Coordinates of C-alpha atoms and ligand atoms in Angstrom, one line a residue:
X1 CA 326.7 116.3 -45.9
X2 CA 326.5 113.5 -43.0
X3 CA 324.7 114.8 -39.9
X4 CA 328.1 114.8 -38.2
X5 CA 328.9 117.4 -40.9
X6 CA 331.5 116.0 -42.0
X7 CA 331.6 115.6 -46.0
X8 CA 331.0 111.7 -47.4
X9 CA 333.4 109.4 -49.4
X10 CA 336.4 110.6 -51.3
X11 CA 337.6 114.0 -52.6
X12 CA 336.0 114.3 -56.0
X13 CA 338.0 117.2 -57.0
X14 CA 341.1 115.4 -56.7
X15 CA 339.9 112.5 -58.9
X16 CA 338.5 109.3 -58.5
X17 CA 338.6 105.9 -60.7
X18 CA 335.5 104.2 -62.2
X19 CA 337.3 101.1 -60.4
X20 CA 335.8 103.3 -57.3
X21 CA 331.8 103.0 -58.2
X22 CA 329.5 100.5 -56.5
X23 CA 326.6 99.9 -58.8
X24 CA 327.2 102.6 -61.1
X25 CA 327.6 104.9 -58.4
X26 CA 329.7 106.7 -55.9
X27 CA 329.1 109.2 -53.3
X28 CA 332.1 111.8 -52.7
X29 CA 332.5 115.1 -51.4
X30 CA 333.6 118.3 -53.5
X31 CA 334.3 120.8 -50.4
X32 CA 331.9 120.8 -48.1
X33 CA 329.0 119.3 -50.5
X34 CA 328.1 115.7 -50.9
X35 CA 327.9 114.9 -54.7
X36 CA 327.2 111.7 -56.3
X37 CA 328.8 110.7 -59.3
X38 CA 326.4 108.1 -61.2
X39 CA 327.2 106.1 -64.5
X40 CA 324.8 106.2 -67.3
X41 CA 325.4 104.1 -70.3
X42 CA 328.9 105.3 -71.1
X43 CA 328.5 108.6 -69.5
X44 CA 329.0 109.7 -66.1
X45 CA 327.3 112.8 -64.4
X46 CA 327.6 114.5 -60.8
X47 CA 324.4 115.2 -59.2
X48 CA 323.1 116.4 -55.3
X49 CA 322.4 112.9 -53.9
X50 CA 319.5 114.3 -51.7
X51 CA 315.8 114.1 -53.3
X52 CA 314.6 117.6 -53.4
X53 CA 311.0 115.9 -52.2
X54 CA 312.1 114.5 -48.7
X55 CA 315.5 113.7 -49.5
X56 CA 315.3 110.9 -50.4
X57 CA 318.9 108.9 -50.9
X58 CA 319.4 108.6 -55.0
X59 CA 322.6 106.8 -54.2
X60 CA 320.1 104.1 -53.6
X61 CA 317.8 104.9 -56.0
X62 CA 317.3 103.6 -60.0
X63 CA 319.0 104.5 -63.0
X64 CA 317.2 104.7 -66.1
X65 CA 318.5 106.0 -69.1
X66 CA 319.8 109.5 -68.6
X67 CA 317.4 109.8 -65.4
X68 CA 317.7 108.7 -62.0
X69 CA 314.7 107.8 -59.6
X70 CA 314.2 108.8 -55.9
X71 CA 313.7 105.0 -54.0
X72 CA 311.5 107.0 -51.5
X73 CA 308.7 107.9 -53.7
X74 CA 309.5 107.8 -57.2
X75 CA 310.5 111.0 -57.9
X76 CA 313.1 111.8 -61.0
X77 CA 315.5 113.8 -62.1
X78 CA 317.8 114.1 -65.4
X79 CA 321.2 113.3 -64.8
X80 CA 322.2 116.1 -67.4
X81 CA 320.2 119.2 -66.0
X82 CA 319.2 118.1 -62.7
X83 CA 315.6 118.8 -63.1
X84 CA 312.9 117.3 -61.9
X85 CA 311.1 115.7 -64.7
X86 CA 308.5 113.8 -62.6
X87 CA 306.9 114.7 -59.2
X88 CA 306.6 114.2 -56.3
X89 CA 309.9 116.4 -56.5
X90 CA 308.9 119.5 -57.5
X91 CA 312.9 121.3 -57.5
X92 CA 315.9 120.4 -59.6
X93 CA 318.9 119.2 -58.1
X94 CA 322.5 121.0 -58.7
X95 CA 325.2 119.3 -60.9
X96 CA 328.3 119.5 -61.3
X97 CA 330.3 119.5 -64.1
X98 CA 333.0 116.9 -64.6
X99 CA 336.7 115.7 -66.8
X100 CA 337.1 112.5 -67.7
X101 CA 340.3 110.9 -68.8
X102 CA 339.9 107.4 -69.3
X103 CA 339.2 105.7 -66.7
X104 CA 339.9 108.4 -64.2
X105 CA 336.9 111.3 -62.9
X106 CA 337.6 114.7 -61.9
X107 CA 334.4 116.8 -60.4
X108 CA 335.2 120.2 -61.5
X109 CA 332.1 123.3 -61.2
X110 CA 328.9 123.3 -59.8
X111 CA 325.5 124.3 -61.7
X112 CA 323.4 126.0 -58.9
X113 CA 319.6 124.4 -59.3
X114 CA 317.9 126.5 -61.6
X115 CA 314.8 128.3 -59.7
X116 CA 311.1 127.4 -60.4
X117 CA 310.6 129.2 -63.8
X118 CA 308.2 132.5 -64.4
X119 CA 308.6 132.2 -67.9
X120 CA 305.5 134.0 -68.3
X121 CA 307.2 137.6 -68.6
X122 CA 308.8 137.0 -72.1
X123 CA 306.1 136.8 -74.6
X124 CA 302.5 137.8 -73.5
X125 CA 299.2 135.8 -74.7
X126 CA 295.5 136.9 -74.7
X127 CA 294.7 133.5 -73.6
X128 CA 293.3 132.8 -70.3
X129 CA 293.3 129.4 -68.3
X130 CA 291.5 128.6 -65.5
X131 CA 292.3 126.2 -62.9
X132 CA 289.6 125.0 -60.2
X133 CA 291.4 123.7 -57.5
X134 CA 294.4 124.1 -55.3
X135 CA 295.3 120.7 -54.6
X136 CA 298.2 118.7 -55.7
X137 CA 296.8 118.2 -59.4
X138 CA 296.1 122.5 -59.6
X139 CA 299.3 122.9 -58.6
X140 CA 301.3 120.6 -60.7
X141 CA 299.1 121.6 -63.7
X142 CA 299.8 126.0 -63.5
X143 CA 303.5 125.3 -62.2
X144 CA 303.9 123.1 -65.7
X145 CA 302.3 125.9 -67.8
X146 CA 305.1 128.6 -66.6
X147 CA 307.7 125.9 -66.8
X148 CA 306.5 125.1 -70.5
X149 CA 306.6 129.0 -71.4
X150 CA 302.5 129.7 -71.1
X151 CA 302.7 133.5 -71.0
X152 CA 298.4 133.8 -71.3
X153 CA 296.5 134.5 -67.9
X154 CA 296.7 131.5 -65.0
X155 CA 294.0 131.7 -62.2
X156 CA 293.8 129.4 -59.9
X157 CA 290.5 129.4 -57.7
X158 CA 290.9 127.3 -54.5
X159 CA 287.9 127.1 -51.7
X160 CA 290.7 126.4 -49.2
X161 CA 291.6 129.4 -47.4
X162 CA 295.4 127.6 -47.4
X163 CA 297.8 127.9 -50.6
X164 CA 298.8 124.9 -52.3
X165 CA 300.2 122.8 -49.6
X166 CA 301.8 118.9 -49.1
X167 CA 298.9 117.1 -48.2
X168 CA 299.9 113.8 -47.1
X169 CA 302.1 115.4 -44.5
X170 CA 299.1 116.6 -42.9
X171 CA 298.5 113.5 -41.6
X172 CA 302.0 112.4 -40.7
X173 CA 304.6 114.5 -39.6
X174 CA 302.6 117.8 -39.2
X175 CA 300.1 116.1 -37.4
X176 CA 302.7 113.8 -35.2
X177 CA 304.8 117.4 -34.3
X178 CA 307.5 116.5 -36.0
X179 CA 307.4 118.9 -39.1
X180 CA 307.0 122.8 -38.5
X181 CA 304.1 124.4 -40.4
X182 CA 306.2 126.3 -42.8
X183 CA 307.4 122.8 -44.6
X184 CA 303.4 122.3 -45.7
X185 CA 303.4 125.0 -48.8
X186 CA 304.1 123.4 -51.9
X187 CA 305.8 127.1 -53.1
X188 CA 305.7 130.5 -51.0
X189 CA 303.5 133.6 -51.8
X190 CA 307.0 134.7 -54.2
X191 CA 306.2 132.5 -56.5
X192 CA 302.6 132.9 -57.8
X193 CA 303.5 136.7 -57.9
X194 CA 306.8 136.1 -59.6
X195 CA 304.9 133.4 -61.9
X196 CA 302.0 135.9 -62.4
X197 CA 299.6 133.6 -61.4
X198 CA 296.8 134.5 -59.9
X199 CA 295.6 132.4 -56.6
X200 CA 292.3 133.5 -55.3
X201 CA 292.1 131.5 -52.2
X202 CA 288.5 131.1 -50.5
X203 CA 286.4 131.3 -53.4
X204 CA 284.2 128.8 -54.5
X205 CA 283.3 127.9 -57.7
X206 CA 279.3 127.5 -58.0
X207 CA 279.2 126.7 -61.7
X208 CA 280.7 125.9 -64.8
X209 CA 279.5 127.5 -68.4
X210 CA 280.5 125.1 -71.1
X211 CA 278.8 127.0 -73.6
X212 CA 279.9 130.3 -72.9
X213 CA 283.6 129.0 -71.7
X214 CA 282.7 130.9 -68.2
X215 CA 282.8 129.6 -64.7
X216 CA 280.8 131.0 -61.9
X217 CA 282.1 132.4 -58.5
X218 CA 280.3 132.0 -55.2
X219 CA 279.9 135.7 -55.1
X220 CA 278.4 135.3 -58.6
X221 CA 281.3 137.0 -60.5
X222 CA 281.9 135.2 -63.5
X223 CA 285.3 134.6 -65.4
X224 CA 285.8 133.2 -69.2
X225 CA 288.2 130.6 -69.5
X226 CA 290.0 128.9 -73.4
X227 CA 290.5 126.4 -71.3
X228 CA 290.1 124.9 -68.0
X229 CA 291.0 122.0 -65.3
X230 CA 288.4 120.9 -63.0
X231 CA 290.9 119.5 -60.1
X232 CA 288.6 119.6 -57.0
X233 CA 289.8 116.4 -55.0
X234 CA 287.8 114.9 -53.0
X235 CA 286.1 115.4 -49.7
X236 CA 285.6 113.2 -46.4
X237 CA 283.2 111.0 -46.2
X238 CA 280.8 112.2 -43.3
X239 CA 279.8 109.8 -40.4
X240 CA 276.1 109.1 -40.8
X241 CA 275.9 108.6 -36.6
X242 CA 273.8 110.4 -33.9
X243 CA 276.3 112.7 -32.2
X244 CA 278.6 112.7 -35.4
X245 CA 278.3 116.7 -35.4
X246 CA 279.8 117.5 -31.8
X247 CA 282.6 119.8 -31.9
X248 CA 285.4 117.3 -30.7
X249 CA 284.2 115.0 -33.8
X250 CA 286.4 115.6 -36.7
X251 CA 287.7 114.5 -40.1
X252 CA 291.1 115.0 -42.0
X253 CA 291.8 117.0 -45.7
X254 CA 293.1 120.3 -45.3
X255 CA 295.4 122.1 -43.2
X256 CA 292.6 123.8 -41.3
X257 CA 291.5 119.9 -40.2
X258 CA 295.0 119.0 -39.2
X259 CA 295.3 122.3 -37.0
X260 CA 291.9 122.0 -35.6
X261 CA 293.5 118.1 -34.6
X262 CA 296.6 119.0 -33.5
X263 CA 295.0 121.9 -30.9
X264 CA 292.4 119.2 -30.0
X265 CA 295.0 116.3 -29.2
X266 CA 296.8 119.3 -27.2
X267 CA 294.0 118.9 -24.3
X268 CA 292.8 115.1 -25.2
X269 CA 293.7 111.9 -23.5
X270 CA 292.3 109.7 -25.4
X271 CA 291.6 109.6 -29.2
X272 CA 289.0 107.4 -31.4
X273 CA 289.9 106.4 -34.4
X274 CA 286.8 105.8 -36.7
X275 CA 288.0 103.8 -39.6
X276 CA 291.7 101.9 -40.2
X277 CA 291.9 103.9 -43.0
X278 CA 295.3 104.6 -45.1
X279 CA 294.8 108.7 -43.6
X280 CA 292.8 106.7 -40.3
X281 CA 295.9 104.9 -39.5
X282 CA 297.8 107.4 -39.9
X283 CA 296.3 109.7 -38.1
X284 CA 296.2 106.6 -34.9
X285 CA 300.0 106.7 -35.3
X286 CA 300.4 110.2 -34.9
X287 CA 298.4 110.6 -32.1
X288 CA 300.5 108.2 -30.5
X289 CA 303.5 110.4 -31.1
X290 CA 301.3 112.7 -29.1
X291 CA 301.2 110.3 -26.3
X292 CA 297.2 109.7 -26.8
X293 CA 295.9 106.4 -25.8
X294 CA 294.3 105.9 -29.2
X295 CA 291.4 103.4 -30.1
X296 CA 290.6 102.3 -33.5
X297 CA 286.9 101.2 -34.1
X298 CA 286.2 99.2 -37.8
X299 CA 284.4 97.0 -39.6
X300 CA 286.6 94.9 -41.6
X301 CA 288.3 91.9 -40.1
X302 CA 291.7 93.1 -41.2
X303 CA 293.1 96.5 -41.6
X304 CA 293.6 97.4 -45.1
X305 CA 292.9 93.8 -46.2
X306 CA 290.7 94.9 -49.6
X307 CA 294.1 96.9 -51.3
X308 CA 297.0 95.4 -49.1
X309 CA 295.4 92.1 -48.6
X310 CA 295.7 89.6 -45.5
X311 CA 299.3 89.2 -44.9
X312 CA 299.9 92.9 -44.8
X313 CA 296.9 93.4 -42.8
X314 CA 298.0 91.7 -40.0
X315 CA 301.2 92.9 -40.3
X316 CA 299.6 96.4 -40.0
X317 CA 297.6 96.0 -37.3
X318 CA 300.6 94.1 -35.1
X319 CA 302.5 97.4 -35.8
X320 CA 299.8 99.8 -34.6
X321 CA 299.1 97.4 -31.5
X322 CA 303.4 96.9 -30.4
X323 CA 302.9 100.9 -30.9
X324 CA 300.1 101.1 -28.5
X325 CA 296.9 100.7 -30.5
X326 CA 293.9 99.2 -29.6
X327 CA 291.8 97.7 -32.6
X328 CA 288.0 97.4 -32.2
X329 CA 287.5 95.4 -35.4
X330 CA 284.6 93.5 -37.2
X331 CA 282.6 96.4 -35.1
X332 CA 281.4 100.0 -35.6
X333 CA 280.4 102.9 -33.6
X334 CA 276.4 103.6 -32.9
X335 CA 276.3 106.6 -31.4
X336 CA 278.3 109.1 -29.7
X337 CA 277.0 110.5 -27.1
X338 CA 279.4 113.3 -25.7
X339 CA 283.0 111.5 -25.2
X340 CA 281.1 108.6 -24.7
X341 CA 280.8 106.2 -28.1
X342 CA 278.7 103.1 -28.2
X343 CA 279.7 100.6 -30.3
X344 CA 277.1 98.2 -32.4
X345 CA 278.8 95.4 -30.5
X346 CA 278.1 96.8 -27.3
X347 CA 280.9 97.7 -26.4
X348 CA 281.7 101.6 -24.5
X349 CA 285.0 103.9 -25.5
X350 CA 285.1 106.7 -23.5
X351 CA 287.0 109.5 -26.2
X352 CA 287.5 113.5 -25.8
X353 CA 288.9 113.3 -29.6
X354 CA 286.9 111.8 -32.4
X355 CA 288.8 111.5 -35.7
X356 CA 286.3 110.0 -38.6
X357 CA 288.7 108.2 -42.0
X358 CA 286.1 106.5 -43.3
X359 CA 286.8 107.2 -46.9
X360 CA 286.9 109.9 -49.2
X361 CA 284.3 110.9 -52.2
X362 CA 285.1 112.9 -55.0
X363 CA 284.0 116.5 -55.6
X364 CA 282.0 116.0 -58.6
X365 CA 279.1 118.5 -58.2
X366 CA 280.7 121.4 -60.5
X367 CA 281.3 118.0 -63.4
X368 CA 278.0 117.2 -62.4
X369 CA 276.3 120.4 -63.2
X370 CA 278.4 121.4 -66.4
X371 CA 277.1 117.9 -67.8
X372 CA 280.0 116.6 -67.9
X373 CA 280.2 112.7 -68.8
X374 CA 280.4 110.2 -65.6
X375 CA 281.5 107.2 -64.2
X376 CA 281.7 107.1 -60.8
X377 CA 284.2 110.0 -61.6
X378 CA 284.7 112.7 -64.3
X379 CA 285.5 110.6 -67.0
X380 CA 288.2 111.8 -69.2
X381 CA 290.5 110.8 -72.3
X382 CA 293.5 109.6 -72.0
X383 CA 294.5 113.0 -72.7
X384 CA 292.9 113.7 -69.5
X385 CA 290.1 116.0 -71.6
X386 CA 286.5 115.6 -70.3
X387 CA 283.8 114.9 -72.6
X388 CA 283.8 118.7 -73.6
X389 CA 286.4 119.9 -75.8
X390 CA 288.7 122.2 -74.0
X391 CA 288.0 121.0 -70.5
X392 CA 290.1 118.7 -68.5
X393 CA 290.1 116.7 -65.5
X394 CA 292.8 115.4 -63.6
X395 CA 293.5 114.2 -59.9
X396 CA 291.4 112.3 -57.7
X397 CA 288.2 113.5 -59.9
X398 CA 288.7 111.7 -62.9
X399 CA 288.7 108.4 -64.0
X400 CA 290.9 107.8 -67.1
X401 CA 291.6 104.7 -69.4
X402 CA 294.5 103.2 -68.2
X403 CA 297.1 101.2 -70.0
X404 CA 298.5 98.9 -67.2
X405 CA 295.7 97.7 -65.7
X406 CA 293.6 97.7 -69.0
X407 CA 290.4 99.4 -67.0
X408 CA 289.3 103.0 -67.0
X409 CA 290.2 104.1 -63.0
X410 CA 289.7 106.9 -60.5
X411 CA 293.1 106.7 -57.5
X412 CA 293.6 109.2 -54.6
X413 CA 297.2 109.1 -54.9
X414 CA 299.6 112.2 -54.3
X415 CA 301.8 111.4 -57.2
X416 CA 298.9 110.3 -59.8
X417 CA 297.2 113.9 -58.8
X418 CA 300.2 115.7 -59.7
X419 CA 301.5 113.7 -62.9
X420 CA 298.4 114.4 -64.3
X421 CA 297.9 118.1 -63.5
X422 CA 301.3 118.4 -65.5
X423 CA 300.1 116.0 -68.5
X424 CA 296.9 118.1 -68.4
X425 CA 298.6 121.1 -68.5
X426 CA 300.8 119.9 -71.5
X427 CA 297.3 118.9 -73.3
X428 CA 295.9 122.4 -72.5
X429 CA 298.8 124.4 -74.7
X430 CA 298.1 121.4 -77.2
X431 CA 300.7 119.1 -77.1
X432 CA 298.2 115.6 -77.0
X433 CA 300.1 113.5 -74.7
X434 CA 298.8 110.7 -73.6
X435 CA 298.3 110.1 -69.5
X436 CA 300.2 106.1 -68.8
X437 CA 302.5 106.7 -66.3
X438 CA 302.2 103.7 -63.9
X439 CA 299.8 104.5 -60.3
X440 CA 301.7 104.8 -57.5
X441 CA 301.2 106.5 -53.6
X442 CA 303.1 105.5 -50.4
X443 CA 301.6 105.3 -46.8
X444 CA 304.0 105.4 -43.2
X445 CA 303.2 103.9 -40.2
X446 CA 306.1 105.1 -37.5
X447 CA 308.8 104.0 -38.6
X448 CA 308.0 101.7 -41.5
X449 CA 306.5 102.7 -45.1
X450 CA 304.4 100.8 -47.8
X451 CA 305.2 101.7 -51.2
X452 CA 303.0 100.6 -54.0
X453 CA 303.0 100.6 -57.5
X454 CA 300.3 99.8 -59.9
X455 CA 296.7 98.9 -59.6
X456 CA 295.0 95.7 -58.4
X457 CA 291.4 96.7 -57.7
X458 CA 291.1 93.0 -56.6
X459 CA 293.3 90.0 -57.5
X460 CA 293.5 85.9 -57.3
X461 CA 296.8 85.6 -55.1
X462 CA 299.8 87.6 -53.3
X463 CA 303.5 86.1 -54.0
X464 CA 305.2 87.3 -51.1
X465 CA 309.1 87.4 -51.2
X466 CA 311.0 88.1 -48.0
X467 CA 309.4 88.6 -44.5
X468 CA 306.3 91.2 -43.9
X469 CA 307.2 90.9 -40.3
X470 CA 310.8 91.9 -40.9
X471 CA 310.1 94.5 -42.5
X472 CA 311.8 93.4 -45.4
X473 CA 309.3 92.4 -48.5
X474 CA 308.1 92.5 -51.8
X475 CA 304.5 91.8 -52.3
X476 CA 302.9 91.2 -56.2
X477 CA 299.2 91.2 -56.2
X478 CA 298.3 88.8 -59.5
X479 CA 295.2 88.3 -61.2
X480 CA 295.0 85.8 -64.6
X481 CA 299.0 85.2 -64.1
X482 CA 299.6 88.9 -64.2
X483 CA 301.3 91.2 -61.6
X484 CA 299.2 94.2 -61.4
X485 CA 300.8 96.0 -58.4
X486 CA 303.8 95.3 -55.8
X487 CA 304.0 96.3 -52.6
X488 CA 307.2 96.7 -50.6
X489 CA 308.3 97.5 -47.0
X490 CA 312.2 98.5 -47.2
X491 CA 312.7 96.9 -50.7
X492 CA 313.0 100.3 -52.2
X493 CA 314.8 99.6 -55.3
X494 CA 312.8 96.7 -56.2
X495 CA 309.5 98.8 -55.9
X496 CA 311.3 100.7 -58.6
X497 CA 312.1 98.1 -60.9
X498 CA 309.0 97.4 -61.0
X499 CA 307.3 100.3 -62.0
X500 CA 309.7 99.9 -65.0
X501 CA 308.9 96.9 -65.6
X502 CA 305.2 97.8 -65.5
X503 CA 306.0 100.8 -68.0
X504 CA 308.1 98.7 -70.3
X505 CA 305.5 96.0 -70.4
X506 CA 302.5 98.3 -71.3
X507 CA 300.6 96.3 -73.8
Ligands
FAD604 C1 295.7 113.6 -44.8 C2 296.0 113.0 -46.1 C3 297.1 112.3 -46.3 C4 297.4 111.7 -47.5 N1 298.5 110.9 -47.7 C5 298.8 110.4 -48.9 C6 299.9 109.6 -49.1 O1 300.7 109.4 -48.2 N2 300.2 109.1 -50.3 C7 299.4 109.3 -51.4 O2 299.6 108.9 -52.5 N3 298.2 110.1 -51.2 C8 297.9 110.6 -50.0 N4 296.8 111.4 -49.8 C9 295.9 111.6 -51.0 C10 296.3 112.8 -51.8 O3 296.5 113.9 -51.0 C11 295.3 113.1 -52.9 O4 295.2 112.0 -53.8 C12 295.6 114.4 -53.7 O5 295.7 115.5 -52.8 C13 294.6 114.6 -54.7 O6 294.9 115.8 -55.4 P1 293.8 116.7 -56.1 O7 294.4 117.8 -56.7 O8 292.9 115.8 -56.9 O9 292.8 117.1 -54.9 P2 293.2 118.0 -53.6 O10 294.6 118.0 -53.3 O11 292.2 117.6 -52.6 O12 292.8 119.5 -54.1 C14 291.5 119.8 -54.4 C15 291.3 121.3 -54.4 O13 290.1 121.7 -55.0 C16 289.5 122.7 -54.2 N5 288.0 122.7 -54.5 C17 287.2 121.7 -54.5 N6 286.0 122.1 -54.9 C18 286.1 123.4 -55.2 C19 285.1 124.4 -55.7 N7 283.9 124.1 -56.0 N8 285.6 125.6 -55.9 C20 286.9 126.0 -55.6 N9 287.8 125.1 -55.1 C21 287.4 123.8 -55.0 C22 289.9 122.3 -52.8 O14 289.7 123.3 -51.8 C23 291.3 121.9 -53.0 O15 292.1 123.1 -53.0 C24 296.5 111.9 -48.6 C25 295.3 112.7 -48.4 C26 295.1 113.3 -47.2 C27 293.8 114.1 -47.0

């Protein structure tokens, strides 16, 4: 429905012709519901047109096959059931079911979205799975095993004292007062009861048994696993700065940090910005939402030069500066010395909020310990299994071979953590699927977001079709003659295409 309420497009009950449809698709109304009716091949379907990630438009979004993609962030969902079959939407979408004579479409009865399964209750196991980690990769990973039928043991051990939550909002909306705090779980209490999984929330995971298939608890409890996921994340990296310990100084990963922000900002005038960060800027923009005059202090010449590269970089920091920003750049901070920062330039920002996004390191100590194998990451298979049988890895932890850009990698991307927490899970009942979906994650600045798909740890040249400054582009990052990422501003559906291309290209 329209925010004026009043139902989109035509009547669907009453019938519509294929003569009707815009790109394969057309967006009607069947009472007071918006439903879009999408063409597939030579089928058509009637599907809720709202992404059940942020809703997202799928009238605008890609058809492939029997699926169709969310432009937003990549989610999708089959046309036939409505289900999500890739995160970062986590719900199905209803449908509708539908007559068809000729060339003429009649919607007829809806198919309520089925609910998050708890399959678990129909057919016990003795086997026990352990998950450490209650991040985006923990969570996609037990949700998959109840949605695949796992009926053994699931517990999920989490340091956090917070449930599973939406992490990237914490930087955005949550933090900028625009979303309430109840939006941030990824699922309510309900469900890990209903699911019968168990979440054990602050507790720490000291050590991991490979031998004796155990893992150790901070309180020195121990628990045997058949299998387990190491999904622990990774943590802020700390500001190595006299005066970096004061209270007012702080970083950004979990929901605690984002509170402890939000109270700070509620008495601050003026923030500091250490770092122009992905989460940095991010966090400069919503502070400006909170009416904070907001400095940002970095090294680099450009924001985000080394992933976006130059063009977008000044693109970037224009947008932070017409929003109010001011960029200390080519510069870093000294000391801090109450609200009082010295810069190694010289120069003084007075600041009664310090917010440190200098880069994140992964949480490799438990890897480390078990004796798992390395690489700057846990390295894993492209099964996602560590170098001991039984135990995987997945999220921003591990580094795994990947097809696209033909080089084993480690991302901190939202969507990578989840896909492979539920490939991981697959490979934990078994099933040997191989990890290749293409890397993607998304970034917004105010009113404008970056979406970009695959990898270019470093590349030769940027072909840049439309305008960065009009926020309407398409960036492909090449190296050797070959595209190994695209960024876009507004060019939605083109972002999409070319994660399908990228897919359909795999060598
Ligand atoms: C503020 C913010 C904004 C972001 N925005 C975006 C974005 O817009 N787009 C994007 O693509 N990505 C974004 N990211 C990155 C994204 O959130 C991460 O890539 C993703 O969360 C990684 O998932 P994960 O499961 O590997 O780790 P996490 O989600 O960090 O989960 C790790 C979990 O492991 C637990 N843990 C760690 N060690 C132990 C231990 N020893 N014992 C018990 N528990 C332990 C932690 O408490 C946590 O619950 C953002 C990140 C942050 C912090």
């Amino acid at each position: 429905m329209t925010e004026d309420n009043k139902p989109r497009g035509p009547d669907l009950t009453r019938g519509v012709s294929l003569t009707e449809f815009k790109d394969g698709k057309l967006l009607g109304h069947v009472g007071e519901e918006d439903v879009l009716l999408v063409q597939a091949g030579g089928e058509i379907f009637a599907i809720e047109p709202a992404c059940s990630h942020y809703h997202g438009p799928l009238a605008e979004g890609l058809v492939v096959g029997d699926t169709i993609r969310c432009p937003w962030h990549h989610a999708c969902f089959s046309l036939r059931s409505g289900e999500a079959t890739r995160p970062p939407a986590l719900n199905a979408l209803a449908v509708w079911s539908l007559a068809r004579d000729g060339d003429r479409i009649v919607v007829q009865r809806k198919r309520e979205a089925p609910r998050p399964s708890t399959a678990h209750r129909s057919a016990p196991s003795p086997e026990n799975f352990v998950i450490v980690g209650g991040g985006a990769a923990g969570f996609a990973a037990v949700e998959t095993l109840r949605r695949e039928g796992f009926a053994g043991a699931i517990t999920m051990l989490s340091d956090d004292g917070a449930m599973p939550v939406d992490r990237p909002n914490l930087s955005k909306d949550y933090l900028a007062g625009n979303a309430p705090e109840d939006w941030l779980p990824l699922r309510g209490e309900d469900y890990y009861q209903d699911a019968g999984i168990e979440l054990r929330l602050n507790t720490n995971v000291s050590a991991i048994d490979p031998k004796t298939r155990s893992v150790t608890l901070g309180n020195g409890d121990k628990l045997r696993f058949d299998r387990l996921l190491l999904a622990t994340g990774a943590e802020p990296v700390k500001l190595q700065i006299p005066g970096a310990d004061q209270p007012h100084v702080h970083t950004l990963r979990s929901v605690a940090d984002s509170r402890a922000i939000i109270k700070a900002a509620a008495s601050a005038t003026r923030a500091l910005v250490i770092g122009a960060s992905f989460i940095g800027l991010e966090v400069a923009a919503s502070l400006r939402a909170r009416k904070l005059e907001v400095h940002v202090v970095a090294p680099e010449e450009r924001p985000m030069q080394k992933v976006l590269g130059p063009e977008m970089g000044d693109f970037i920091r224009a947008l932070h500066e017409e929003n109010g920003v001011t960029f200390h750049l080519k510069d870093t901070v000294a000391k801090l010395e109450g609200t009082r920062a010295t810069l190694k330039g010289g120069a003084v920002i007075e600041a009664d909020l310090v917010v440190v996004g200098i880069g994140v390191r992964p949480r490799l100590a438990l890897a480390e310990q078990a004796g798992l194998a390395a690489d700057r990451g846990v390295s894993v298979t492209e099964y996602l299994e560590t170098s001991v049988a039984g135990i995987f890895a997945a999220g921003d932890i591990a580094r795994w071979p990947d097809p696209h850009s033909r080089q084993t990698i480690r991302v901190e991307h939202w969507v990578v953590a989840e896909r492979q927490g539920q490939t991981a899970a697959r490979n934990m009942l078994g099933r040997r699927e191989r990890f290749d979906a293409v890397p993607f994650f998304w970034s917004q600045h105010y009113d404008v977001p970056i979406n970009y798909v695959g990898h270019a740890e470093s590349f030769d040249d940027i072909a840049i079709d439309g305008s960065i400054s009009g926020k309407d582009c398409l960036l492909k990052y090449r190296k050797a003659g070959r595209v190994l990422a695209v960024a876009s501003i507004y060019r939605d559906l083109d972002n999409l295409k070319a994660e399908l291309e990228m897919e359909r290209s795999r060598p």
